[in-house]
Amino acid sequence: MRAAILGGTGVYSIEGIQTVEETVETEFGPVVVMKGTGQWEDLYFISRHGTDHSIPPHMINYRANIQALKNLAIDRVLAIYAVGSITDLVPPGEFGLVTQFIDATQGRINSFYNGGKSGLKHTPMDEPYCGDLGSKILASAKKRNLSMAKSGTYLCTNGPRLETPAEIKMYKMWGADHVGMTGATETVLAREAGLHYVAVAYSINWAAGMGDIAKTNERKIWDGFFPN
Ligand code: HPA
């Protein structure tokens, strides 16, 4: 059984695992993947933003990434998203399973079914993430004493700009726990492709206007994300 990790901001390799680089050709374009070696030869890794963090969230070739996983006969995917915290559910520095999303992106190609030859399909999103893989991730986190929220709602913005405090206030009223720029687009395509897809959010900052002033001034827990 083959598995893949899709890493976001700050996740550019898998610690302790030697990989070799491969390019997978897809009908949507080429994708660079890292393939594990030795006992990890069935594990693949894709860095969504490129290994040098050069691909902005609205320019990621999401369809190609998911199609590459399909072409490699991968059926289980762990997605890791960097997020800003809106509620205290997953504060900066912590992890949480993502169990729902709200899609606030615009203008992205977010489906494999775009009419014509590709046809039309309305994929259900009642359960966007694989519950079975979710339980395994939670059990594994518990075994390692890693605190992980059991659920959470991810709000996906278009980016690449960050949000205004007014937007974050609105997203909070909508029920969002954290905010990021990639999760919804990728989840929809993964579900359309029939992958077992589970997502973990790790927070790198308080979202705009959240927390008290001291917290807001200490937003930059991961410097690479914010401009200096
Ligand atoms: N907003 C949007 N995306 C993000 C953030 C944020 O504050 N932090 C990490 N990804």
PDB file of C-alpha atoms and ligand atoms in Angstrom:
ATOM      1  CA  MET A   1       0.000   0.000   0.000  1.00  0.00           C
ATOM      2  CA  ARG A   2       1.454   3.346  -1.015  1.00  0.00           C
ATOM      3  CA  ALA A   3       1.087   6.536   1.003  1.00  0.00           C
ATOM      4  CA  ALA A   4       2.030  10.181   0.570  1.00  0.00           C
ATOM      5  CA  ILE A   5       2.570  13.243   2.680  1.00  0.00           C
ATOM      6  CA  LEU A   6       1.677  16.634   1.248  1.00  0.00           C
ATOM      7  CA  GLY A   7       3.619  19.229   3.181  1.00  0.00           C
ATOM      8  CA  GLY A   8       2.935  22.951   3.414  1.00  0.00           C
ATOM      9  CA  THR A   9       4.783  26.013   4.672  1.00  0.00           C
ATOM     10  CA  GLY A  10       7.797  24.992   6.746  1.00  0.00           C
ATOM     11  CA  VAL A  11       7.565  21.271   5.835  1.00  0.00           C
ATOM     12  CA  TYR A  12      10.031  20.584   3.039  1.00  0.00           C
ATOM     13  CA  SER A  13      11.254  17.087   3.861  1.00  0.00           C
ATOM     14  CA  ILE A  14      10.482  14.217   6.220  1.00  0.00           C
ATOM     15  CA  GLU A  15      12.967  14.053   9.044  1.00  0.00           C
ATOM     16  CA  GLY A  16      14.837  10.762   9.282  1.00  0.00           C
ATOM     17  CA  ILE A  17      13.744   9.495   5.873  1.00  0.00           C
ATOM     18  CA  GLN A  18      16.131   9.432   2.923  1.00  0.00           C
ATOM     19  CA  THR A  19      14.386  10.307  -0.321  1.00  0.00           C
ATOM     20  CA  VAL A  20      15.157  10.453  -4.014  1.00  0.00           C
ATOM     21  CA  GLU A  21      13.631  13.031  -6.322  1.00  0.00           C
ATOM     22  CA  GLU A  22      11.363  11.931  -9.189  1.00  0.00           C
ATOM     23  CA  THR A  23       9.309  13.879 -11.701  1.00  0.00           C
ATOM     24  CA  VAL A  24       5.846  12.515 -12.421  1.00  0.00           C
ATOM     25  CA  GLU A  25       4.260  13.599 -15.695  1.00  0.00           C
ATOM     26  CA  THR A  26       0.515  14.234 -15.559  1.00  0.00           C
ATOM     27  CA  GLU A  27      -1.981  15.637 -18.048  1.00  0.00           C
ATOM     28  CA  PHE A  28      -1.963  18.808 -15.915  1.00  0.00           C
ATOM     29  CA  GLY A  29       1.809  19.217 -15.877  1.00  0.00           C
ATOM     30  CA  PRO A  30       4.910  17.703 -14.215  1.00  0.00           C
ATOM     31  CA  VAL A  31       5.159  17.235 -10.450  1.00  0.00           C
ATOM     32  CA  VAL A  32       8.349  16.823  -8.438  1.00  0.00           C
ATOM     33  CA  VAL A  33       7.937  14.140  -5.781  1.00  0.00           C
ATOM     34  CA  MET A  34      10.345  12.769  -3.200  1.00  0.00           C
ATOM     35  CA  LYS A  35      10.266   9.004  -2.942  1.00  0.00           C
ATOM     36  CA  GLY A  36      11.349   7.279   0.261  1.00  0.00           C
ATOM     37  CA  THR A  37      14.160   4.731   0.143  1.00  0.00           C
ATOM     38  CA  GLY A  38      14.795   1.428   1.939  1.00  0.00           C
ATOM     39  CA  GLN A  39      11.931   0.505   4.253  1.00  0.00           C
ATOM     40  CA  TRP A  40      10.161   3.723   3.194  1.00  0.00           C
ATOM     41  CA  GLU A  41      10.033   2.997  -0.536  1.00  0.00           C
ATOM     42  CA  ASP A  42       6.212   3.111  -0.532  1.00  0.00           C
ATOM     43  CA  LEU A  43       6.159   6.581   0.993  1.00  0.00           C
ATOM     44  CA  TYR A  44       6.123   9.699  -1.187  1.00  0.00           C
ATOM     45  CA  PHE A  45       6.356  13.356  -0.307  1.00  0.00           C
ATOM     46  CA  ILE A  46       5.260  16.474  -2.175  1.00  0.00           C
ATOM     47  CA  SER A  47       6.160  19.958  -1.044  1.00  0.00           C
ATOM     48  CA  ARG A  48       3.148  22.056  -2.126  1.00  0.00           C
ATOM     49  CA  HIS A  49       5.033  25.342  -2.261  1.00  0.00           C
ATOM     50  CA  GLY A  50       8.162  23.784  -3.764  1.00  0.00           C
ATOM     51  CA  THR A  51      11.229  22.931  -1.670  1.00  0.00           C
ATOM     52  CA  ASP A  52      12.280  26.597  -1.770  1.00  0.00           C
ATOM     53  CA  HIS A  53       8.812  27.967  -0.812  1.00  0.00           C
ATOM     54  CA  SER A  54       8.471  29.678  -4.191  1.00  0.00           C
ATOM     55  CA  ILE A  55       4.961  28.630  -5.323  1.00  0.00           C
ATOM     56  CA  PRO A  56       2.267  30.869  -3.804  1.00  0.00           C
ATOM     57  CA  PRO A  57      -0.966  29.193  -2.652  1.00  0.00           C
ATOM     58  CA  HIS A  58      -3.120  30.551  -5.495  1.00  0.00           C
ATOM     59  CA  MET A  59      -0.560  29.354  -8.096  1.00  0.00           C
ATOM     60  CA  ILE A  60      -0.134  25.767  -6.884  1.00  0.00           C
ATOM     61  CA  ASN A  61      -0.993  23.203  -9.556  1.00  0.00           C
ATOM     62  CA  TYR A  62      -3.374  21.324  -7.242  1.00  0.00           C
ATOM     63  CA  ARG A  63      -4.789  19.101  -9.964  1.00  0.00           C
ATOM     64  CA  ALA A  64      -1.324  17.997 -11.077  1.00  0.00           C
ATOM     65  CA  ASN A  65      -0.291  17.189  -7.477  1.00  0.00           C
ATOM     66  CA  ILE A  66      -3.360  15.027  -6.875  1.00  0.00           C
ATOM     67  CA  GLN A  67      -3.155  13.415 -10.322  1.00  0.00           C
ATOM     68  CA  ALA A  68       0.514  12.557  -9.668  1.00  0.00           C
ATOM     69  CA  LEU A  69      -0.539  10.696  -6.517  1.00  0.00           C
ATOM     70  CA  LYS A  70      -3.138   8.797  -8.537  1.00  0.00           C
ATOM     71  CA  ASN A  71      -0.580   7.956 -11.250  1.00  0.00           C
ATOM     72  CA  LEU A  72       1.732   6.568  -8.560  1.00  0.00           C
ATOM     73  CA  ALA A  73      -1.116   4.349  -7.276  1.00  0.00           C
ATOM     74  CA  ILE A  74      -1.067   6.089  -3.905  1.00  0.00           C
ATOM     75  CA  ASP A  75      -4.302   5.771  -1.985  1.00  0.00           C
ATOM     76  CA  ARG A  76      -3.570   7.239   1.457  1.00  0.00           C
ATOM     77  CA  VAL A  77      -2.570  10.837   1.923  1.00  0.00           C
ATOM     78  CA  LEU A  78      -1.610  12.847   4.978  1.00  0.00           C
ATOM     79  CA  ALA A  79      -1.906  16.573   4.285  1.00  0.00           C
ATOM     80  CA  ILE A  80      -0.175  19.017   6.588  1.00  0.00           C
ATOM     81  CA  TYR A  81      -1.345  22.633   6.597  1.00  0.00           C
ATOM     82  CA  ALA A  82       0.251  25.661   8.228  1.00  0.00           C
ATOM     83  CA  VAL A  83      -2.537  27.797   9.690  1.00  0.00           C
ATOM     84  CA  GLY A  84      -3.223  30.944  11.656  1.00  0.00           C
ATOM     85  CA  SER A  85      -5.305  30.389  14.814  1.00  0.00           C
ATOM     86  CA  ILE A  86      -8.718  31.985  14.992  1.00  0.00           C
ATOM     87  CA  THR A  87      -9.927  30.179  18.126  1.00  0.00           C
ATOM     88  CA  ASP A  88      -8.028  28.636  21.035  1.00  0.00           C
ATOM     89  CA  LEU A  89      -8.676  25.130  19.696  1.00  0.00           C
ATOM     90  CA  VAL A  90      -5.236  24.905  18.073  1.00  0.00           C
ATOM     91  CA  PRO A  91      -3.092  27.745  19.436  1.00  0.00           C
ATOM     92  CA  PRO A  92       0.242  28.661  17.815  1.00  0.00           C
ATOM     93  CA  GLY A  93       2.767  25.856  18.150  1.00  0.00           C
ATOM     94  CA  GLU A  94       0.080  23.158  18.371  1.00  0.00           C
ATOM     95  CA  PHE A  95      -1.534  20.591  16.074  1.00  0.00           C
ATOM     96  CA  GLY A  96      -5.104  19.614  15.285  1.00  0.00           C
ATOM     97  CA  LEU A  97      -6.952  17.229  13.018  1.00  0.00           C
ATOM     98  CA  VAL A  98      -8.990  19.080  10.410  1.00  0.00           C
ATOM     99  CA  THR A  99     -12.499  17.648  10.099  1.00  0.00           C
ATOM    100  CA  GLN A 100     -14.386  20.353   8.179  1.00  0.00           C
ATOM    101  CA  PHE A 101     -13.495  23.172   5.824  1.00  0.00           C
ATOM    102  CA  ILE A 102     -15.060  26.373   4.539  1.00  0.00           C
ATOM    103  CA  ASP A 103     -13.948  27.427   1.058  1.00  0.00           C
ATOM    104  CA  ALA A 104     -13.522  31.190   0.608  1.00  0.00           C
ATOM    105  CA  THR A 105     -11.222  30.951  -2.429  1.00  0.00           C
ATOM    106  CA  GLN A 106     -12.074  32.517  -5.774  1.00  0.00           C
ATOM    107  CA  GLY A 107     -11.106  31.750  -9.353  1.00  0.00           C
ATOM    108  CA  ARG A 108      -9.128  28.569  -8.710  1.00  0.00           C
ATOM    109  CA  ILE A 109      -9.489  25.407 -10.758  1.00  0.00           C
ATOM    110  CA  ASN A 110     -10.966  23.341  -7.958  1.00  0.00           C
ATOM    111  CA  SER A 111     -12.430  20.362  -9.803  1.00  0.00           C
ATOM    112  CA  PHE A 112     -11.435  17.552 -12.151  1.00  0.00           C
ATOM    113  CA  TYR A 113     -14.958  17.762 -13.591  1.00  0.00           C
ATOM    114  CA  ASN A 114     -15.113  20.869 -15.727  1.00  0.00           C
ATOM    115  CA  GLY A 115     -17.552  19.786 -18.408  1.00  0.00           C
ATOM    116  CA  GLY A 116     -16.681  18.673 -21.939  1.00  0.00           C
ATOM    117  CA  LYS A 117     -14.557  15.524 -21.972  1.00  0.00           C
ATOM    118  CA  SER A 118     -14.013  15.672 -18.209  1.00  0.00           C
ATOM    119  CA  GLY A 119     -17.765  15.553 -17.560  1.00  0.00           C
ATOM    120  CA  LEU A 120     -19.746  16.692 -14.551  1.00  0.00           C
ATOM    121  CA  LYS A 121     -19.849  15.238 -11.085  1.00  0.00           C
ATOM    122  CA  HIS A 122     -21.081  16.595  -7.758  1.00  0.00           C
ATOM    123  CA  THR A 123     -18.850  14.965  -5.155  1.00  0.00           C
ATOM    124  CA  PRO A 124     -20.401  14.744  -1.664  1.00  0.00           C
ATOM    125  CA  MET A 125     -18.501  16.591   1.058  1.00  0.00           C
ATOM    126  CA  ASP A 126     -20.447  15.364   4.103  1.00  0.00           C
ATOM    127  CA  GLU A 127     -17.248  13.737   5.335  1.00  0.00           C
ATOM    128  CA  PRO A 128     -14.410  15.574   3.604  1.00  0.00           C
ATOM    129  CA  TYR A 129     -11.656  13.725   5.497  1.00  0.00           C
ATOM    130  CA  CYS A 130     -11.019  10.013   6.054  1.00  0.00           C
ATOM    131  CA  GLY A 131     -12.299   9.127   9.537  1.00  0.00           C
ATOM    132  CA  ASP A 132     -10.309   5.906   9.713  1.00  0.00           C
ATOM    133  CA  LEU A 133      -6.988   7.632   8.975  1.00  0.00           C
ATOM    134  CA  GLY A 134      -8.012  10.413  11.385  1.00  0.00           C
ATOM    135  CA  SER A 135      -8.420   7.882  14.233  1.00  0.00           C
ATOM    136  CA  LYS A 136      -5.005   6.423  13.402  1.00  0.00           C
ATOM    137  CA  ILE A 137      -3.368   9.858  13.475  1.00  0.00           C
ATOM    138  CA  LEU A 138      -4.966  10.654  16.840  1.00  0.00           C
ATOM    139  CA  ALA A 139      -3.885   7.300  18.303  1.00  0.00           C
ATOM    140  CA  SER A 140      -0.373   7.823  17.011  1.00  0.00           C
ATOM    141  CA  ALA A 141      -0.212  11.350  18.473  1.00  0.00           C
ATOM    142  CA  LYS A 142      -1.428  10.044  21.843  1.00  0.00           C
ATOM    143  CA  LYS A 143       1.231   7.338  21.873  1.00  0.00           C
ATOM    144  CA  ARG A 144       3.871  10.012  21.319  1.00  0.00           C
ATOM    145  CA  ASN A 145       2.399  12.422  23.916  1.00  0.00           C
ATOM    146  CA  LEU A 146       1.782  14.967  21.188  1.00  0.00           C
ATOM    147  CA  SER A 147      -1.216  17.140  21.897  1.00  0.00           C
ATOM    148  CA  MET A 148      -3.611  17.176  18.960  1.00  0.00           C
ATOM    149  CA  ALA A 149      -7.138  18.627  18.732  1.00  0.00           C
ATOM    150  CA  LYS A 150      -9.569  15.910  17.614  1.00  0.00           C
ATOM    151  CA  SER A 151     -11.502  18.134  15.205  1.00  0.00           C
ATOM    152  CA  GLY A 152     -11.450  21.593  13.695  1.00  0.00           C
ATOM    153  CA  THR A 153     -12.854  23.767  10.941  1.00  0.00           C
ATOM    154  CA  TYR A 154     -10.353  25.162   8.447  1.00  0.00           C
ATOM    155  CA  LEU A 155     -11.205  28.319   6.540  1.00  0.00           C
ATOM    156  CA  CYS A 156      -9.407  28.543   3.188  1.00  0.00           C
ATOM    157  CA  THR A 157      -8.707  32.011   1.797  1.00  0.00           C
ATOM    158  CA  ASN A 158      -7.375  32.726  -1.663  1.00  0.00           C
ATOM    159  CA  GLY A 159      -4.259  34.479  -0.426  1.00  0.00           C
ATOM    160  CA  PRO A 160      -1.502  35.242  -0.897  1.00  0.00           C
ATOM    161  CA  ARG A 161      -2.321  38.304   1.171  1.00  0.00           C
ATOM    162  CA  LEU A 162      -3.168  37.848   4.819  1.00  0.00           C
ATOM    163  CA  GLU A 163      -6.602  38.706   6.195  1.00  0.00           C
ATOM    164  CA  THR A 164      -7.929  41.852   7.782  1.00  0.00           C
ATOM    165  CA  PRO A 165      -9.039  41.608  11.418  1.00  0.00           C
ATOM    166  CA  ALA A 166     -12.611  42.248  10.190  1.00  0.00           C
ATOM    167  CA  GLU A 167     -12.420  39.218   7.893  1.00  0.00           C
ATOM    168  CA  ILE A 168     -11.105  37.041  10.701  1.00  0.00           C
ATOM    169  CA  LYS A 169     -13.916  38.254  12.973  1.00  0.00           C
ATOM    170  CA  MET A 170     -16.399  37.201  10.276  1.00  0.00           C
ATOM    171  CA  TYR A 171     -14.725  33.812   9.746  1.00  0.00           C
ATOM    172  CA  LYS A 172     -14.921  33.253  13.505  1.00  0.00           C
ATOM    173  CA  MET A 173     -18.676  33.909  13.376  1.00  0.00           C
ATOM    174  CA  TRP A 174     -18.891  31.380  10.539  1.00  0.00           C
ATOM    175  CA  GLY A 175     -17.424  28.754  12.881  1.00  0.00           C
ATOM    176  CA  ALA A 176     -13.833  28.606  11.615  1.00  0.00           C
ATOM    177  CA  ASP A 177     -11.071  27.585  14.042  1.00  0.00           C
ATOM    178  CA  HIS A 178      -8.097  28.317  11.833  1.00  0.00           C
ATOM    179  CA  VAL A 179      -7.226  29.928   8.532  1.00  0.00           C
ATOM    180  CA  GLY A 180      -4.966  28.837   5.699  1.00  0.00           C
ATOM    181  CA  MET A 181      -4.694  29.210   1.925  1.00  0.00           C
ATOM    182  CA  THR A 182      -4.494  25.700   0.453  1.00  0.00           C
ATOM    183  CA  GLY A 183      -6.612  23.159   2.319  1.00  0.00           C
ATOM    184  CA  ALA A 184     -10.034  23.421   0.693  1.00  0.00           C
ATOM    185  CA  THR A 185      -8.827  23.302  -2.915  1.00  0.00           C
ATOM    186  CA  GLU A 186      -6.636  20.282  -2.248  1.00  0.00           C
ATOM    187  CA  THR A 187      -9.265  18.445  -0.194  1.00  0.00           C
ATOM    188  CA  VAL A 188     -11.932  18.789  -2.880  1.00  0.00           C
ATOM    189  CA  LEU A 189      -9.631  17.421  -5.591  1.00  0.00           C
ATOM    190  CA  ALA A 190      -8.431  14.590  -3.344  1.00  0.00           C
ATOM    191  CA  ARG A 191     -12.030  13.601  -2.609  1.00  0.00           C
ATOM    192  CA  GLU A 192     -12.939  13.796  -6.280  1.00  0.00           C
ATOM    193  CA  ALA A 193      -9.972  11.521  -6.993  1.00  0.00           C
ATOM    194  CA  GLY A 194     -11.218   9.032  -4.383  1.00  0.00           C
ATOM    195  CA  LEU A 195      -8.112   9.251  -2.181  1.00  0.00           C
ATOM    196  CA  HIS A 196      -8.176   8.457   1.533  1.00  0.00           C
ATOM    197  CA  TYR A 197      -7.161  11.933   2.647  1.00  0.00           C
ATOM    198  CA  VAL A 198      -6.558  13.140   6.189  1.00  0.00           C
ATOM    199  CA  ALA A 199      -5.374  16.588   7.236  1.00  0.00           C
ATOM    200  CA  VAL A 200      -3.453  17.960  10.194  1.00  0.00           C
ATOM    201  CA  ALA A 201      -3.172  21.677  10.871  1.00  0.00           C
ATOM    202  CA  TYR A 202      -0.247  23.169  12.719  1.00  0.00           C
ATOM    203  CA  SER A 203      -0.551  26.749  13.805  1.00  0.00           C
ATOM    204  CA  ILE A 204       2.261  29.187  13.167  1.00  0.00           C
ATOM    205  CA  ASN A 205       0.551  32.402  14.283  1.00  0.00           C
ATOM    206  CA  TRP A 206      -2.555  34.042  15.694  1.00  0.00           C
ATOM    207  CA  ALA A 207      -4.770  35.179  12.839  1.00  0.00           C
ATOM    208  CA  ALA A 208      -5.058  38.928  12.272  1.00  0.00           C
ATOM    209  CA  GLY A 209      -6.579  40.699  15.278  1.00  0.00           C
ATOM    210  CA  MET A 210      -6.888  37.523  17.367  1.00  0.00           C
ATOM    211  CA  GLY A 211      -5.504  37.129  20.856  1.00  0.00           C
ATOM    212  CA  ASP A 212      -4.554  40.064  23.040  1.00  0.00           C
ATOM    213  CA  ILE A 213      -2.112  42.757  21.955  1.00  0.00           C
ATOM    214  CA  ALA A 214       0.890  40.881  23.355  1.00  0.00           C
ATOM    215  CA  LYS A 215      -0.060  37.755  21.418  1.00  0.00           C
ATOM    216  CA  THR A 216      -0.688  39.751  18.251  1.00  0.00           C
ATOM    217  CA  ASN A 217       2.768  41.321  18.502  1.00  0.00           C
ATOM    218  CA  GLU A 218       4.234  37.854  18.847  1.00  0.00           C
ATOM    219  CA  ARG A 219       2.526  36.516  15.752  1.00  0.00           C
ATOM    220  CA  LYS A 220       5.723  35.585  13.995  1.00  0.00           C
ATOM    221  CA  ILE A 221       6.491  32.203  15.469  1.00  0.00           C
ATOM    222  CA  TRP A 222       7.612  31.048  12.055  1.00  0.00           C
ATOM    223  CA  ASP A 223       9.621  33.860  10.472  1.00  0.00           C
ATOM    224  CA  GLY A 224       9.697  32.530   6.929  1.00  0.00           C
ATOM    225  CA  PHE A 225       5.971  33.130   6.476  1.00  0.00           C
ATOM    226  CA  PHE A 226       5.760  36.828   7.310  1.00  0.00           C
ATOM    227  CA  PRO A 227       7.643  39.632   5.610  1.00  0.00           C
ATOM    228  CA  ASN A 228      10.456  41.139   7.700  1.00  0.00           C
TER     229      ASN A 228
HETATM  230  N1  HPA B   1      -3.702  33.393   7.359  1.00  0.00           N
HETATM  231  C1  HPA B   1      -3.783  32.629   6.253  1.00  0.00           C
HETATM  232  N2  HPA B   1      -2.990  31.591   6.041  1.00  0.00           N
HETATM  233  C2  HPA B   1      -2.086  31.282   6.977  1.00  0.00           C
HETATM  234  C3  HPA B   1      -1.954  32.034   8.154  1.00  0.00           C
HETATM  235  C4  HPA B   1      -2.814  33.154   8.346  1.00  0.00           C
HETATM  236  O1  HPA B   1      -2.755  33.868   9.374  1.00  0.00           O
HETATM  237  N3  HPA B   1      -0.958  31.481   8.873  1.00  0.00           N
HETATM  238  C5  HPA B   1      -0.518  30.413   8.162  1.00  0.00           C
HETATM  239  N4  HPA B   1      -1.212  30.278   7.018  1.00  0.00           N
END
